Amino acid sequence: MMPENKNTNHKKKQTIFSLLDEQKATKFRDLFLSLHIYEQAQIFTSLNEKQRVRVYRYLTPIELGDTFDAIEEDPEDIVAYFKEMTPDYAAKVITQMYTDNAVDVLAFADKKDLPKYLRLMSREKADEIKELLHYEDKTAGAIMATEYVKIVGNQTTRSAMHVLRREAKEAETIYYTYVIDDDERLIGVVTLRDLLISGDDMLIQEIMNDQVMSVKVDEDQEDVAKTIRDYNFLAIPVTDYDDKMIGIITVDDIIDVIDEESAEDYSGLAGVDIEESPDNPIGAAVKRLPWLITLLFLGMSTASLVSHYEHLVSEASILAVFISSITGTAGNAGTQSLAVAVRRLAYKNDEDKTLFGTIIAEIFTGLVIGIITGVTIMVIVGIWKHNFILGFVIGLAMMCAIIVANLAGSLIPILMDKIGVDPAVASGPFISTLSDLTSVLIYFNIAKLFLAFIIGS
């Protein structure tokens, strides 16, 4: 049985569908505008084109602008909605959106449509959007908003509150009010609480916090996210290369960044785009095939290596039984190590540890795991096959293979990070396949040393 709130939301959605199909504009407006903007966005994206066209007739651009701020679809999909509208209506909807959200979407607009939208906007809004469109993707400049409240230090709190009331409707957040000097440089910050508890005639420079933290416009969005997380900020100011304040990044933007970065990291670890559409199997296959073909060729090298030791297997065929156990366990250990390393790099918990220290730590970690796993498999094989020499060979090979896989899974992403490559690219399938290659090499070389004992027993 569905929870009551889900059932209610479903009924509202169906009612709105019916009102649009029956062209009951007034009842549709009353119901739709009574909903939270998140619910509005969810319903809007589930409408068909005919229903959406009626929405454009029934709602003003101002009313629909807030809805578009809450839409969580890919920017290229949102751009498609603008093409359903008249250019003037689309430009007015974009004008109502927060600038950072509008820029995210317009970055995917057709080159012929973008100038048309900008010409139909106010000069101020168009200039803000054009300015933000120039910033490199995934930087502070690309995700910042330009709607914030700023005041000067020689204002009184009474005057500052007047500014705050005037600009609150358009601002992304009013909890922080930023203090600038005559050259637009950021010199302090005042919280809403500071303004409310201070006397009306107190000067802002007396109550502001001048130890204000900011980020540069070209700073990576992931680093900005870490700063906001570490300091529990609701927003952080963005400054240009001359330390002039040009925007803010709010915590809701950072939630989107964290979600995006997590998806990218997980996609890298899995070797597949986890956000690909399940409705297009051909497209999904095309995206997955390059990695799989690459891993196939790497896997063929493992098969060639096994073939190279064919004579060894022919002398002691029992060795073939345990190939998959050793390669599989080593691959799992390497993938575990990779996941930990990527996570550690993402949060920079390893900054104080040298590369040599990391190597030593991973060797010991792999050694502990390898010894316990190796002893376990040695006992199992010894009892199962009544041959503890064979068990010792399998256990020793597994221990060595795990140590090497553990080391590779940890060091490869660290080295990639050192040379400026996203460590998440060192995917789980790649590490697993690489571990297969090294495990087979280790296994058969150890088996060769003890071949006489294995056959003799």
Short mmCIF file of C-alpha atoms in Angstrom, two decimals:
data_model
loop_
_atom_site.label_atom_id
_atom_site.label_comp_id
_atom_site.label_asym_id
_atom_site.label_seq_id
_atom_site.Cartn_x
_atom_site.Cartn_y
_atom_site.Cartn_z
CA MET A 1 0.00 0.00 0.00
CA MET A 2 1.37 3.44 -1.01
CA PRO A 3 2.10 5.98 1.74
CA GLU A 4 -0.57 8.65 2.04
CA ASN A 5 1.67 11.50 0.89
CA LYS A 6 2.71 9.65 -2.27
CA ASN A 7 -0.87 8.73 -2.97
CA THR A 8 -1.90 12.37 -2.50
CA ASN A 9 0.85 13.61 -4.81
CA HIS A 10 -0.20 11.08 -7.43
CA LYS A 11 -3.82 12.32 -7.23
CA LYS A 12 -2.67 15.94 -7.59
CA LYS A 13 -0.63 15.03 -10.64
CA GLN A 14 -3.54 13.20 -12.26
CA THR A 15 -5.87 16.10 -11.45
CA ILE A 16 -3.49 18.56 -13.11
CA PHE A 17 -3.22 16.31 -16.17
CA SER A 18 -7.03 16.29 -16.41
CA LEU A 19 -7.34 20.05 -15.94
CA LEU A 20 -4.87 20.67 -18.74
CA ASP A 21 -6.54 18.15 -21.05
CA GLU A 22 -9.93 19.77 -20.35
CA GLN A 23 -8.39 23.27 -20.74
CA LYS A 24 -9.66 24.46 -17.35
CA ALA A 25 -7.14 27.26 -16.97
CA THR A 26 -8.33 28.85 -13.71
CA LYS A 27 -8.60 25.59 -11.76
CA PHE A 28 -5.22 24.50 -13.13
CA ARG A 29 -3.56 27.74 -11.99
CA ASP A 30 -5.09 27.54 -8.52
CA LEU A 31 -3.92 23.98 -7.96
CA PHE A 32 -0.52 24.22 -9.65
CA LEU A 33 0.52 27.46 -7.97
CA SER A 34 -0.52 26.10 -4.56
CA LEU A 35 2.16 23.41 -4.83
CA HIS A 36 5.76 23.65 -3.67
CA ILE A 37 8.10 24.54 -6.56
CA TYR A 38 9.76 21.11 -6.28
CA GLU A 39 6.36 19.47 -6.86
CA GLN A 40 5.67 21.90 -9.69
CA ALA A 41 8.93 20.92 -11.35
CA GLN A 42 8.25 17.20 -10.94
CA ILE A 43 4.81 17.56 -12.49
CA PHE A 44 5.98 19.85 -15.30
CA THR A 45 8.64 17.38 -16.47
CA SER A 46 6.04 14.59 -16.62
CA LEU A 47 3.73 16.52 -18.96
CA ASN A 48 3.53 15.82 -22.67
CA GLU A 49 4.26 18.57 -25.20
CA LYS A 50 0.61 19.44 -25.78
CA GLN A 51 0.05 19.88 -22.04
CA ARG A 52 3.23 21.97 -21.65
CA VAL A 53 2.14 24.33 -24.44
CA ARG A 54 -1.08 24.97 -22.49
CA VAL A 55 0.98 25.64 -19.36
CA TYR A 56 2.82 28.39 -21.27
CA ARG A 57 -0.55 29.96 -22.04
CA TYR A 58 -1.96 29.64 -18.52
CA LEU A 59 1.08 30.76 -16.50
CA THR A 60 3.09 33.96 -16.72
CA PRO A 61 6.88 33.74 -17.23
CA ILE A 62 7.33 35.03 -13.69
CA GLU A 63 5.24 32.16 -12.29
CA LEU A 64 7.06 29.56 -14.39
CA GLY A 65 10.55 30.92 -13.72
CA ASP A 66 10.62 29.58 -10.16
CA THR A 67 9.51 26.17 -11.44
CA PHE A 68 12.39 26.07 -13.89
CA ASP A 69 14.84 26.82 -11.08
CA ALA A 70 13.74 23.56 -9.43
CA ILE A 71 13.85 21.29 -12.51
CA GLU A 72 16.48 18.59 -12.00
CA GLU A 73 16.74 17.33 -15.59
CA ASP A 74 19.88 17.63 -17.73
CA PRO A 75 20.45 21.16 -19.09
CA GLU A 76 20.08 19.99 -22.70
CA ASP A 77 16.60 18.69 -21.85
CA ILE A 78 15.61 22.00 -20.25
CA VAL A 79 16.84 23.90 -23.31
CA ALA A 80 14.39 21.82 -25.36
CA TYR A 81 11.51 23.27 -23.31
CA PHE A 82 12.58 26.80 -24.29
CA LYS A 83 12.28 25.86 -27.96
CA GLU A 84 8.60 25.03 -27.35
CA MET A 85 7.96 28.61 -26.17
CA THR A 86 7.90 31.82 -28.11
CA PRO A 87 11.35 33.51 -27.91
CA ASP A 88 9.94 36.40 -25.88
CA TYR A 89 8.26 34.06 -23.36
CA ALA A 90 11.42 31.93 -23.07
CA ALA A 91 13.58 35.01 -22.48
CA LYS A 92 11.25 36.18 -19.70
CA VAL A 93 11.32 32.73 -18.03
CA ILE A 94 15.13 32.73 -18.19
CA THR A 95 15.16 36.24 -16.70
CA GLN A 96 13.18 34.99 -13.69
CA MET A 97 15.62 32.14 -13.05
CA TYR A 98 18.62 32.59 -10.80
CA THR A 99 21.56 33.57 -13.00
CA ASP A 100 23.70 30.54 -12.18
CA ASN A 101 20.85 28.17 -13.06
CA ALA A 102 20.12 30.07 -16.27
CA VAL A 103 23.78 29.91 -17.30
CA ASP A 104 23.95 26.17 -16.68
CA VAL A 105 21.07 25.71 -19.09
CA LEU A 106 22.04 28.30 -21.72
CA ALA A 107 25.49 26.73 -22.06
CA PHE A 108 23.66 24.02 -24.03
CA ALA A 109 21.50 26.35 -26.14
CA ASP A 110 21.88 26.46 -29.92
CA LYS A 111 24.20 29.21 -31.13
CA LYS A 112 21.35 30.74 -33.13
CA ASP A 113 18.95 30.72 -30.13
CA LEU A 114 21.26 32.15 -27.44
CA PRO A 115 21.70 35.64 -29.00
CA LYS A 116 17.94 35.78 -29.57
CA TYR A 117 17.19 35.11 -25.89
CA LEU A 118 19.83 37.61 -24.74
CA ARG A 119 18.49 40.39 -27.00
CA LEU A 120 15.02 39.99 -25.48
CA MET A 121 16.26 40.26 -21.87
CA SER A 122 17.11 43.36 -19.92
CA ARG A 123 20.62 44.62 -20.60
CA GLU A 124 21.67 43.99 -16.98
CA LYS A 125 20.50 40.33 -16.98
CA ALA A 126 21.98 39.65 -20.41
CA ASP A 127 25.36 41.08 -19.35
CA GLU A 128 25.41 38.92 -16.22
CA ILE A 129 24.66 35.78 -18.21
CA LYS A 130 27.25 36.58 -20.89
CA GLU A 131 29.84 37.20 -18.20
CA LEU A 132 29.20 33.87 -16.48
CA LEU A 133 29.14 31.96 -19.76
CA HIS A 134 32.81 32.84 -20.22
CA TYR A 135 33.97 31.01 -17.11
CA GLU A 136 35.44 27.55 -17.47
CA ASP A 137 33.13 24.65 -16.64
CA LYS A 138 33.35 23.12 -13.14
CA THR A 139 34.92 26.23 -11.60
CA ALA A 140 33.59 28.63 -8.97
CA GLY A 141 32.76 31.16 -11.68
CA ALA A 142 30.61 28.66 -13.56
CA ILE A 143 28.40 27.80 -10.56
CA MET A 144 28.23 31.13 -8.73
CA ALA A 145 25.15 33.33 -8.53
CA THR A 146 25.26 37.10 -8.91
CA GLU A 147 22.15 37.78 -6.81
CA TYR A 148 23.50 38.68 -3.38
CA VAL A 149 23.18 41.56 -0.89
CA LYS A 150 26.11 43.92 -0.45
CA ILE A 151 26.56 46.95 1.78
CA VAL A 152 29.40 49.26 2.87
CA GLY A 153 31.12 49.51 6.23
CA ASN A 154 30.05 53.06 7.14
CA GLN A 155 26.33 52.23 6.93
CA THR A 156 24.23 51.84 10.06
CA THR A 157 22.38 48.61 10.77
CA ARG A 158 19.12 50.49 10.15
CA SER A 159 20.33 51.44 6.66
CA ALA A 160 21.62 47.91 6.02
CA MET A 161 18.26 46.40 6.96
CA HIS A 162 16.58 48.75 4.49
CA VAL A 163 18.92 47.48 1.73
CA LEU A 164 18.28 43.91 2.81
CA ARG A 165 14.49 44.31 2.63
CA ARG A 166 14.74 45.92 -0.80
CA GLU A 167 16.94 43.22 -2.32
CA ALA A 168 15.74 40.14 -0.40
CA LYS A 169 13.29 39.00 -3.06
CA GLU A 170 15.97 38.71 -5.74
CA ALA A 171 18.84 37.45 -3.57
CA GLU A 172 19.86 33.78 -3.48
CA THR A 173 20.30 34.04 0.29
CA ILE A 174 19.82 36.81 2.85
CA TYR A 175 21.49 35.13 5.79
CA TYR A 176 24.83 36.61 4.78
CA THR A 177 25.23 40.26 3.80
CA TYR A 178 28.63 41.09 2.34
CA VAL A 179 30.57 44.26 3.11
CA ILE A 180 32.62 45.86 0.34
CA ASP A 181 34.82 48.94 0.05
CA ASP A 182 34.73 51.71 -2.56
CA ASP A 183 36.62 49.49 -5.03
CA GLU A 184 34.12 46.61 -4.68
CA ARG A 185 36.68 44.58 -2.71
CA LEU A 186 35.30 42.21 -0.08
CA ILE A 187 36.22 43.38 3.42
CA GLY A 188 33.73 41.64 5.70
CA VAL A 189 30.48 39.76 6.21
CA VAL A 190 27.47 40.31 8.47
CA THR A 191 24.92 37.65 9.28
CA LEU A 192 21.20 38.30 9.53
CA ARG A 193 21.46 37.51 13.24
CA ASP A 194 24.13 40.21 13.66
CA LEU A 195 21.81 42.77 12.06
CA LEU A 196 18.81 41.77 14.15
CA ILE A 197 20.52 41.87 17.54
CA SER A 198 22.56 45.05 16.96
CA GLY A 199 21.37 48.56 17.70
CA ASP A 200 19.87 50.54 14.82
CA ASP A 201 22.60 53.18 14.90
CA MET A 202 25.59 50.86 15.11
CA LEU A 203 27.96 51.00 12.15
CA ILE A 204 28.38 47.87 10.04
CA GLN A 205 32.16 48.04 10.38
CA GLU A 206 31.73 47.64 14.14
CA ILE A 207 29.73 44.40 13.94
CA MET A 208 31.06 42.78 10.76
CA ASN A 209 33.45 39.84 10.72
CA ASP A 210 36.52 40.99 8.78
CA GLN A 211 38.03 37.48 8.73
CA VAL A 212 35.82 36.55 5.80
CA MET A 213 36.70 33.53 3.70
CA SER A 214 36.24 33.58 -0.08
CA VAL A 215 37.17 31.54 -3.15
CA LYS A 216 38.71 32.65 -6.41
CA VAL A 217 36.64 32.62 -9.56
CA ASP A 218 38.82 29.94 -11.19
CA GLU A 219 38.87 27.58 -8.19
CA ASP A 220 37.71 24.03 -8.91
CA GLN A 221 34.12 23.37 -7.84
CA GLU A 222 35.18 20.28 -5.89
CA ASP A 223 37.57 22.36 -3.77
CA VAL A 224 34.80 24.90 -3.17
CA ALA A 225 32.52 22.08 -2.02
CA LYS A 226 35.15 20.91 0.48
CA THR A 227 35.55 24.42 1.87
CA ILE A 228 31.81 24.84 2.42
CA ARG A 229 31.61 21.37 3.96
CA ASP A 230 34.60 21.93 6.29
CA TYR A 231 33.42 25.31 7.56
CA ASN A 232 29.65 24.59 7.53
CA PHE A 233 28.94 27.67 5.43
CA LEU A 234 25.51 28.35 3.93
CA ALA A 235 27.23 30.37 1.20
CA ILE A 236 30.69 31.56 0.25
CA PRO A 237 31.67 34.70 -1.69
CA VAL A 238 33.57 34.54 -5.00
CA THR A 239 36.21 37.12 -5.88
CA ASP A 240 38.03 37.89 -9.12
CA TYR A 241 41.78 38.22 -9.61
CA ASP A 242 41.69 41.76 -8.14
CA ASP A 243 39.87 40.54 -5.01
CA LYS A 244 36.64 42.23 -6.12
CA MET A 245 33.50 40.39 -5.09
CA ILE A 246 31.56 39.14 -8.14
CA GLY A 247 29.20 36.46 -6.79
CA ILE A 248 28.32 33.82 -4.21
CA ILE A 249 28.02 30.05 -4.17
CA THR A 250 25.24 28.69 -1.98
CA VAL A 251 24.98 25.34 -0.27
CA ASP A 252 22.23 24.14 -2.62
CA ASP A 253 24.62 24.62 -5.55
CA ILE A 254 27.23 22.62 -3.63
CA ILE A 255 24.78 19.76 -3.08
CA ASP A 256 24.44 19.57 -6.86
CA VAL A 257 28.24 19.63 -7.22
CA ILE A 258 28.69 16.81 -4.69
CA ASP A 259 26.04 14.77 -6.49
CA GLU A 260 27.72 15.41 -9.84
CA GLU A 261 31.23 14.62 -8.57
CA SER A 262 30.02 11.46 -6.82
CA ALA A 263 28.35 10.28 -10.02
CA GLU A 264 31.54 10.94 -11.98
CA ASP A 265 33.71 9.09 -9.43
CA TYR A 266 31.36 6.12 -9.32
CA SER A 267 31.17 6.07 -13.12
CA GLY A 268 34.96 6.00 -13.22
CA LEU A 269 35.18 3.18 -10.69
CA ALA A 270 32.57 1.15 -12.56
CA GLY A 271 33.93 2.00 -16.00
CA VAL A 272 30.45 3.11 -17.18
CA ASP A 273 28.29 6.22 -17.18
CA ILE A 274 25.82 5.47 -14.37
CA GLU A 275 23.54 8.30 -15.53
CA GLU A 276 23.04 6.96 -19.04
CA SER A 277 19.46 6.62 -20.20
CA PRO A 278 18.07 3.06 -19.96
CA ASP A 279 15.66 3.92 -22.79
CA ASN A 280 18.40 3.92 -25.42
CA PRO A 281 20.16 0.53 -25.42
CA ILE A 282 22.15 1.31 -28.58
CA GLY A 283 23.54 4.53 -27.12
CA ALA A 284 24.27 2.81 -23.80
CA ALA A 285 26.14 0.03 -25.61
CA VAL A 286 28.23 2.53 -27.60
CA LYS A 287 29.26 4.28 -24.36
CA ARG A 288 30.20 1.04 -22.60
CA LEU A 289 32.01 -0.70 -25.45
CA PRO A 290 35.31 1.28 -25.51
CA TRP A 291 36.20 0.26 -21.94
CA LEU A 292 35.07 -3.32 -22.51
CA ILE A 293 37.10 -3.65 -25.73
CA THR A 294 40.16 -2.18 -24.01
CA LEU A 295 39.76 -4.61 -21.10
CA LEU A 296 39.22 -7.44 -23.58
CA PHE A 297 42.66 -6.85 -25.10
CA LEU A 298 44.18 -6.61 -21.61
CA GLY A 299 42.40 -9.86 -20.72
CA MET A 300 43.86 -11.49 -23.85
CA SER A 301 47.32 -10.76 -22.49
CA THR A 302 46.34 -12.72 -19.39
CA ALA A 303 45.16 -15.58 -21.56
CA SER A 304 48.47 -15.47 -23.49
CA LEU A 305 50.34 -15.61 -20.20
CA VAL A 306 48.36 -18.68 -19.09
CA SER A 307 49.12 -20.25 -22.48
CA HIS A 308 52.81 -19.57 -21.91
CA TYR A 309 52.68 -21.79 -18.82
CA GLU A 310 50.69 -24.52 -20.55
CA HIS A 311 53.52 -27.00 -20.09
CA LEU A 312 53.44 -26.36 -16.34
CA VAL A 313 49.71 -27.02 -16.20
CA SER A 314 50.14 -30.22 -18.24
CA GLU A 315 52.61 -31.52 -15.65
CA ALA A 316 50.40 -30.59 -12.71
CA SER A 317 46.84 -30.13 -13.98
CA ILE A 318 45.60 -29.45 -10.45
CA LEU A 319 47.13 -25.97 -10.76
CA ALA A 320 44.43 -24.94 -13.27
CA VAL A 321 41.70 -25.43 -10.65
CA PHE A 322 42.88 -22.50 -8.53
CA ILE A 323 43.64 -19.87 -11.19
CA SER A 324 40.25 -18.17 -10.88
CA SER A 325 40.37 -18.22 -7.06
CA ILE A 326 43.71 -16.42 -6.97
CA THR A 327 42.92 -13.89 -9.70
CA GLY A 328 39.44 -13.23 -8.33
CA THR A 329 40.57 -12.65 -4.76
CA ALA A 330 43.47 -10.44 -5.83
CA GLY A 331 41.15 -8.45 -8.10
CA ASN A 332 38.69 -7.90 -5.26
CA ALA A 333 41.51 -6.74 -2.97
CA GLY A 334 42.76 -4.34 -5.65
CA THR A 335 39.28 -2.90 -6.17
CA GLN A 336 38.86 -2.38 -2.41
CA SER A 337 42.20 -0.59 -2.25
CA LEU A 338 41.27 1.53 -5.26
CA ALA A 339 37.97 2.62 -3.70
CA VAL A 340 39.71 3.63 -0.45
CA ALA A 341 42.45 5.51 -2.32
CA VAL A 342 40.02 7.46 -4.50
CA ARG A 343 37.92 8.35 -1.45
CA ARG A 344 41.02 9.46 0.45
CA LEU A 345 42.17 11.63 -2.45
CA ALA A 346 38.72 13.16 -2.80
CA TYR A 347 38.84 14.43 0.79
CA LYS A 348 42.60 15.00 0.94
CA ASN A 349 43.00 13.09 4.18
CA ASP A 350 46.36 11.89 2.92
CA GLU A 351 48.07 15.25 2.44
CA ASP A 352 50.53 14.71 5.26
CA LYS A 353 51.57 11.26 4.11
CA THR A 354 54.48 10.89 1.68
CA LEU A 355 54.38 8.57 -1.32
CA PHE A 356 56.93 6.33 0.41
CA GLY A 357 54.81 6.25 3.56
CA THR A 358 51.77 5.30 1.50
CA ILE A 359 53.69 2.46 -0.16
CA ILE A 360 54.82 1.08 3.20
CA ALA A 361 51.32 1.35 4.67
CA GLU A 362 49.73 -0.44 1.70
CA ILE A 363 52.38 -3.17 1.73
CA PHE A 364 51.65 -3.89 5.38
CA THR A 365 47.88 -3.75 4.81
CA GLY A 366 48.23 -6.14 1.88
CA LEU A 367 50.54 -8.34 3.92
CA VAL A 368 48.05 -8.71 6.79
CA ILE A 369 45.17 -9.44 4.38
CA GLY A 370 47.38 -11.73 2.29
CA ILE A 371 48.65 -13.77 5.25
CA ILE A 372 45.20 -14.36 6.70
CA THR A 373 43.70 -15.18 3.29
CA GLY A 374 46.70 -17.28 2.29
CA VAL A 375 46.67 -19.34 5.47
CA THR A 376 42.91 -19.86 5.10
CA ILE A 377 43.18 -21.16 1.52
CA MET A 378 46.25 -23.26 2.43
CA VAL A 379 44.30 -25.09 5.14
CA ILE A 380 41.25 -25.53 2.88
CA VAL A 381 43.29 -26.89 -0.06
CA GLY A 382 45.48 -29.04 2.19
CA ILE A 383 42.46 -30.78 3.75
CA TRP A 384 40.47 -30.90 0.50
CA LYS A 385 43.24 -32.29 -1.72
CA HIS A 386 45.23 -34.02 1.04
CA ASN A 387 48.26 -32.09 -0.16
CA PHE A 388 49.55 -29.35 2.14
CA ILE A 389 52.47 -28.56 -0.19
CA LEU A 390 49.93 -27.66 -2.87
CA GLY A 391 48.02 -25.70 -0.25
CA PHE A 392 51.19 -23.83 0.69
CA VAL A 393 51.85 -22.92 -2.97
CA ILE A 394 48.27 -21.67 -3.44
CA GLY A 395 48.38 -19.71 -0.17
CA LEU A 396 51.78 -18.13 -0.91
CA ALA A 397 50.71 -17.17 -4.43
CA MET A 398 47.49 -15.66 -3.13
CA MET A 399 49.31 -13.68 -0.46
CA CYS A 400 51.80 -12.22 -2.98
CA ALA A 401 49.07 -11.51 -5.52
CA ILE A 402 46.97 -9.67 -2.91
CA ILE A 403 49.94 -7.53 -1.81
CA VAL A 404 50.69 -6.51 -5.41
CA ALA A 405 47.01 -5.86 -6.22
CA ASN A 406 46.57 -3.86 -3.00
CA LEU A 407 49.62 -1.77 -3.83
CA ALA A 408 48.49 -1.19 -7.43
CA GLY A 409 44.95 -0.28 -6.42
CA SER A 410 46.28 2.33 -4.02
CA LEU A 411 49.24 3.76 -5.93
CA ILE A 412 47.80 4.04 -9.44
CA PRO A 413 45.16 6.65 -8.46
CA ILE A 414 47.74 8.51 -6.34
CA LEU A 415 50.16 8.70 -9.27
CA MET A 416 47.34 9.76 -11.60
CA ASP A 417 46.42 12.53 -9.16
CA LYS A 418 50.07 13.67 -9.07
CA ILE A 419 50.14 14.11 -12.87
CA GLY A 420 46.77 15.89 -12.90
CA VAL A 421 44.54 13.06 -14.17
CA ASP A 422 41.24 12.24 -12.43
CA PRO A 423 42.07 9.21 -10.22
CA ALA A 424 38.55 7.84 -10.68
CA VAL A 425 39.56 6.97 -14.27
CA ALA A 426 41.55 4.10 -12.75
CA SER A 427 38.36 2.08 -12.81
CA GLY A 428 37.54 -1.08 -10.87
CA PRO A 429 37.38 -3.23 -14.03
CA PHE A 430 40.82 -1.95 -15.09
CA ILE A 431 42.42 -2.70 -11.72
CA SER A 432 40.71 -6.10 -11.61
CA THR A 433 41.95 -7.04 -15.09
CA LEU A 434 45.45 -5.77 -14.28
CA SER A 435 45.40 -7.85 -11.10
CA ASP A 436 44.52 -10.93 -13.17
CA LEU A 437 47.67 -10.41 -15.22
CA THR A 438 50.00 -9.97 -12.24
CA SER A 439 48.31 -12.77 -10.26
CA VAL A 440 48.78 -15.32 -13.03
CA LEU A 441 52.44 -14.32 -13.37
CA ILE A 442 53.03 -14.66 -9.62
CA TYR A 443 51.06 -17.91 -9.32
CA PHE A 444 52.83 -19.84 -12.05
CA ASN A 445 56.30 -18.64 -11.09
CA ILE A 446 55.78 -19.78 -7.50
CA ALA A 447 54.28 -23.07 -8.73
CA LYS A 448 57.32 -23.63 -10.94
CA LEU A 449 59.61 -23.40 -7.90
CA PHE A 450 57.63 -26.07 -6.05
CA LEU A 451 56.58 -28.19 -9.03
CA ALA A 452 58.69 -31.18 -8.03
CA PHE A 453 57.16 -31.23 -4.56
CA ILE A 454 53.62 -30.87 -5.90
CA ILE A 455 54.05 -33.77 -8.33
CA GLY A 456 55.93 -35.88 -5.79
CA SER A 457 53.21 -35.53 -3.19
#
